PDB file of C-alpha atoms in Angstrom:
ATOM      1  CA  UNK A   1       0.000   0.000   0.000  1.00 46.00           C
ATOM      2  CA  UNK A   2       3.089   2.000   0.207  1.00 49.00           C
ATOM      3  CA  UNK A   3       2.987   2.458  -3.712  1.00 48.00           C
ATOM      4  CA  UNK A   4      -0.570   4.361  -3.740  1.00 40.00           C
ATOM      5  CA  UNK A   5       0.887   7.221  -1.994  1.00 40.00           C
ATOM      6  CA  UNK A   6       3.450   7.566  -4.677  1.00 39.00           C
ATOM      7  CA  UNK A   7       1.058   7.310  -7.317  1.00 42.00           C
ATOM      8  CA  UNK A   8      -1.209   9.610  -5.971  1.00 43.00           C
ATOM      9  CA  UNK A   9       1.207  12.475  -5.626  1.00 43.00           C
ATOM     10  CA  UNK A  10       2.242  11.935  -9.175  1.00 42.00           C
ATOM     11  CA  UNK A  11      -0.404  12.146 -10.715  1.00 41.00           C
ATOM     12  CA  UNK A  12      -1.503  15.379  -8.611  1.00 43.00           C
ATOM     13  CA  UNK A  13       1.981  16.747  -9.798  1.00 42.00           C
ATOM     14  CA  UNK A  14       1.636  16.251 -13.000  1.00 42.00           C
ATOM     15  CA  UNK A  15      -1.885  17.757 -13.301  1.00 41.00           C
ATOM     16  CA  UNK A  16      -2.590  20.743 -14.998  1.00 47.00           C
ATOM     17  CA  UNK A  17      -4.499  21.957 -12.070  1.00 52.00           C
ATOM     18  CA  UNK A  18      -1.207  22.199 -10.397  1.00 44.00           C
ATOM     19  CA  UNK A  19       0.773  23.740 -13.063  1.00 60.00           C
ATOM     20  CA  UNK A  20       3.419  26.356 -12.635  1.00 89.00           C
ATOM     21  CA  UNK A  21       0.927  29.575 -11.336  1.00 96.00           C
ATOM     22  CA  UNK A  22       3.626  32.558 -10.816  1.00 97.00           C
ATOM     23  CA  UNK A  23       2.462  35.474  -9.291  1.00 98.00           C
ATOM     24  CA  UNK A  24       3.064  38.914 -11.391  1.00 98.00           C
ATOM     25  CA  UNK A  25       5.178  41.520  -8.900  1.00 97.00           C
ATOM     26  CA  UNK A  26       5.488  44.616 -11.066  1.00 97.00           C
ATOM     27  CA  UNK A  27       3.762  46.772 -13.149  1.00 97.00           C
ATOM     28  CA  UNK A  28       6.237  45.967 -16.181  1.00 97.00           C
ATOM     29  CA  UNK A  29       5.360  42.376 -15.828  1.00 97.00           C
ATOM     30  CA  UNK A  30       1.581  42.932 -15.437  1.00 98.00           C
ATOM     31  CA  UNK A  31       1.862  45.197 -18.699  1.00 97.00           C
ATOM     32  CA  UNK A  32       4.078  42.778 -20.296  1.00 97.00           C
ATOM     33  CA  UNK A  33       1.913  39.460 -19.805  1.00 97.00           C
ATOM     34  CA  UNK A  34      -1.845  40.922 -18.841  1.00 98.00           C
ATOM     35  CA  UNK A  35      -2.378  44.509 -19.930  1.00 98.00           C
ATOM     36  CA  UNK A  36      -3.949  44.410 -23.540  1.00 98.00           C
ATOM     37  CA  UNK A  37      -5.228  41.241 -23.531  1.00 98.00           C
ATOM     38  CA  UNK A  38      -8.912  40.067 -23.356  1.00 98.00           C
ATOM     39  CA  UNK A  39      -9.553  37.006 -20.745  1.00 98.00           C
ATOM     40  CA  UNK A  40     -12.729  35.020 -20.508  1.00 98.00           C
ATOM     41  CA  UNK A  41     -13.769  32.796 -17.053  1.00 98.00           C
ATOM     42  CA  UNK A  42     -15.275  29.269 -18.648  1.00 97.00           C
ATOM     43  CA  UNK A  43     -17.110  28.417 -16.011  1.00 96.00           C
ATOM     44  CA  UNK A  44     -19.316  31.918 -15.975  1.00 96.00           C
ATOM     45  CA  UNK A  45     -18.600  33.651 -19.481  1.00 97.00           C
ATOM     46  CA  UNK A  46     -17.584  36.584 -18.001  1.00 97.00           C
ATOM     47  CA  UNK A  47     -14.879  38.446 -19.330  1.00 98.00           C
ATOM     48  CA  UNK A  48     -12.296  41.688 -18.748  1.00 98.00           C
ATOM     49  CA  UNK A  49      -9.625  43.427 -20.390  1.00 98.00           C
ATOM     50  CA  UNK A  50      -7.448  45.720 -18.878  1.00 98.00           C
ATOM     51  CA  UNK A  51      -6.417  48.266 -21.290  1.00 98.00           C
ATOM     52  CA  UNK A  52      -2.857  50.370 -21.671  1.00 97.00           C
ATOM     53  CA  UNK A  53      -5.004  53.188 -20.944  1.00 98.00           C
ATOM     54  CA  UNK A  54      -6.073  52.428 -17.441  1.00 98.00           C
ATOM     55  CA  UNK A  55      -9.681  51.536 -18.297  1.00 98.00           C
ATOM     56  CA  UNK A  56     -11.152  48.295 -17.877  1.00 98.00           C
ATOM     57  CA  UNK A  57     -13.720  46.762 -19.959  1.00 98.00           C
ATOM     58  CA  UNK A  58     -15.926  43.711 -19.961  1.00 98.00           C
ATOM     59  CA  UNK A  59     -19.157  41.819 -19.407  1.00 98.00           C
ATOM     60  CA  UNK A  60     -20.581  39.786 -16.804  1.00 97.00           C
ATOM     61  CA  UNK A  61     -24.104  37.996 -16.517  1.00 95.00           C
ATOM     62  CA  UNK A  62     -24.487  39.791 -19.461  1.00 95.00           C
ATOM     63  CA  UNK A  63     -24.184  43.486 -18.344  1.00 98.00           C
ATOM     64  CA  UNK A  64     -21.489  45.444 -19.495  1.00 98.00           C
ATOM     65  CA  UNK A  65     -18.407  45.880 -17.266  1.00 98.00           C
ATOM     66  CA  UNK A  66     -16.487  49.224 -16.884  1.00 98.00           C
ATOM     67  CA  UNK A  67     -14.294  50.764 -14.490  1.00 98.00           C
ATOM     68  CA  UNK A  68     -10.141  52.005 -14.206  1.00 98.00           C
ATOM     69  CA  UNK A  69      -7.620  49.949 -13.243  1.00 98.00           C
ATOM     70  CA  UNK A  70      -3.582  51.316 -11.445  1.00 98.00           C
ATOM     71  CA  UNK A  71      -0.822  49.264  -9.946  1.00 98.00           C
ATOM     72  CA  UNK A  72      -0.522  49.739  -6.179  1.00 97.00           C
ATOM     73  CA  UNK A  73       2.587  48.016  -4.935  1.00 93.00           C
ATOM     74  CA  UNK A  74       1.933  44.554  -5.853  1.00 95.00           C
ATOM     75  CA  UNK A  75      -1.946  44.876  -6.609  1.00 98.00           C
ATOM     76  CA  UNK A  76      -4.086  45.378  -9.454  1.00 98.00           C
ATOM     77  CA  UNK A  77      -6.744  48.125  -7.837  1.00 98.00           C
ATOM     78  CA  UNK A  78      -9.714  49.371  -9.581  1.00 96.00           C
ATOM     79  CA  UNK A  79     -13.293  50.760  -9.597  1.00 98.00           C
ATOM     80  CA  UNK A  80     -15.764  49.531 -11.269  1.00 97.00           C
ATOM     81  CA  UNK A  81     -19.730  49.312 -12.687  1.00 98.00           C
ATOM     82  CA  UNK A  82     -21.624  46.362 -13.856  1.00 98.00           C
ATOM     83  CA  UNK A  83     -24.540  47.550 -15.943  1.00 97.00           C
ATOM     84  CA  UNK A  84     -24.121  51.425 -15.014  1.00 96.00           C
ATOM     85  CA  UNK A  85     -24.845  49.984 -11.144  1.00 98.00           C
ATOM     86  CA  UNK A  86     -20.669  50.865  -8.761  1.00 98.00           C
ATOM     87  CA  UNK A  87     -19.327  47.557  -7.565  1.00 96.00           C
ATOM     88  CA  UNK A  88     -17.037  48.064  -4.375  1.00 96.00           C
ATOM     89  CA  UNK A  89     -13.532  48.455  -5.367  1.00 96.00           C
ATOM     90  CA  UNK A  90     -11.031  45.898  -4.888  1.00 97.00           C
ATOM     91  CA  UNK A  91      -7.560  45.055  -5.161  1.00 98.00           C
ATOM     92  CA  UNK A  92      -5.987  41.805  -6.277  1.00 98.00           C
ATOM     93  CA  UNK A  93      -3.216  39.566  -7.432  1.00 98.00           C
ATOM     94  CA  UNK A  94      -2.754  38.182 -10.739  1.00 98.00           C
ATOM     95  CA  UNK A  95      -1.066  35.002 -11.447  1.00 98.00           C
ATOM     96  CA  UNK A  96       0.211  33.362 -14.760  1.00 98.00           C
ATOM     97  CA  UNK A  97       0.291  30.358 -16.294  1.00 97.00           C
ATOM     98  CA  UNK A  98       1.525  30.395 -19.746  1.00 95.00           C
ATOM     99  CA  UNK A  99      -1.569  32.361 -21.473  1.00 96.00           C
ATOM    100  CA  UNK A 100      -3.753  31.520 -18.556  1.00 98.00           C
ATOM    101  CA  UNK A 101      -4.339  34.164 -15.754  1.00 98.00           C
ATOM    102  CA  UNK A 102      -6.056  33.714 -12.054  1.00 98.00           C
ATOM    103  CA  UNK A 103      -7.122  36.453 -10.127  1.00 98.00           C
ATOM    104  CA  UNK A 104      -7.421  36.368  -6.231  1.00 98.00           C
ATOM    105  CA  UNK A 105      -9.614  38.903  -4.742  1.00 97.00           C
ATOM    106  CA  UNK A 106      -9.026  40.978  -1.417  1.00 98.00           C
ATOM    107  CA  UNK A 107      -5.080  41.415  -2.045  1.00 97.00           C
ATOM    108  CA  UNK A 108      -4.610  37.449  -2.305  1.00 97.00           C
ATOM    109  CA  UNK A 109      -7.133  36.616   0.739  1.00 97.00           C
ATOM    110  CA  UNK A 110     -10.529  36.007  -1.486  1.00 97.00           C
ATOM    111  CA  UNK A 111     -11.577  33.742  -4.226  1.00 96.00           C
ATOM    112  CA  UNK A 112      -9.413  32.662  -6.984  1.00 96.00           C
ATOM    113  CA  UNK A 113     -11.131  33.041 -10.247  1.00 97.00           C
ATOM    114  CA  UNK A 114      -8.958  31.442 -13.125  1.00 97.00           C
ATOM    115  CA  UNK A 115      -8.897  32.931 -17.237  1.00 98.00           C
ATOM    116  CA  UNK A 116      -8.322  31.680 -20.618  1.00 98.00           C
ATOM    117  CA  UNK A 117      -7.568  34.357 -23.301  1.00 98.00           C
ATOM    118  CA  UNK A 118     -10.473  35.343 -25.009  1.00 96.00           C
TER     119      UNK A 118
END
């Protein structure tokens, strides 16, 4: 029974899931890897692009998504309206994966939402 152990860590290893997530830390690698680029979340269709100009733009539960976006330190901050209605700001982290992002709310602390590019 020794051997299932071994197996099991593995194949959790070697599982996308578990790929190598690396967590942007400057605003040269956020515009670099992020900023530009449209990113979709499968699992809701909701989707956001941050733009070189500081906006953000997007759509969620079919409502359209607007709002700035500035580096802070090691966060992505912004403000933000779904449908015309504010949404309290937030700051988060972004993480990379080769073209896929994740975002985790409340400066790493909340949910992880993960992207695919658009």
């Amino acid at each position: 029974m020794r051997i299932l152990p071994l197996i099991i860590a593995a194949t959790v290893a070697a599982s996308p899931a578990f790929a190598g997530w690396s967590t942007i830390t400057s605003e040269a690698q956020l515009k670099k890897l992020v900023v530009g680029k449209s990113y979709l979340d499968p699992k809701s269709g909701a989707w956001f692009k941050l733009r070189r100009n500081g906006k953000l733009t997007g759509a969620a539960r079919k409502e359209k998504l607007t709002g700035v976006w500035q580096w802070k330190d090691k966060y992505v901050c912004f403000d933000r309206a779904l449908g015309g209605k504010k949404l309290p700001g937030d700051c988060i982290i972004i993480q990379v994966d080769g073209p896929n992002i994740a975002t985790i709310r409340q400066q790493g602390k909340g949910r992880k939402t993960a992207y695919v590019p658009k």
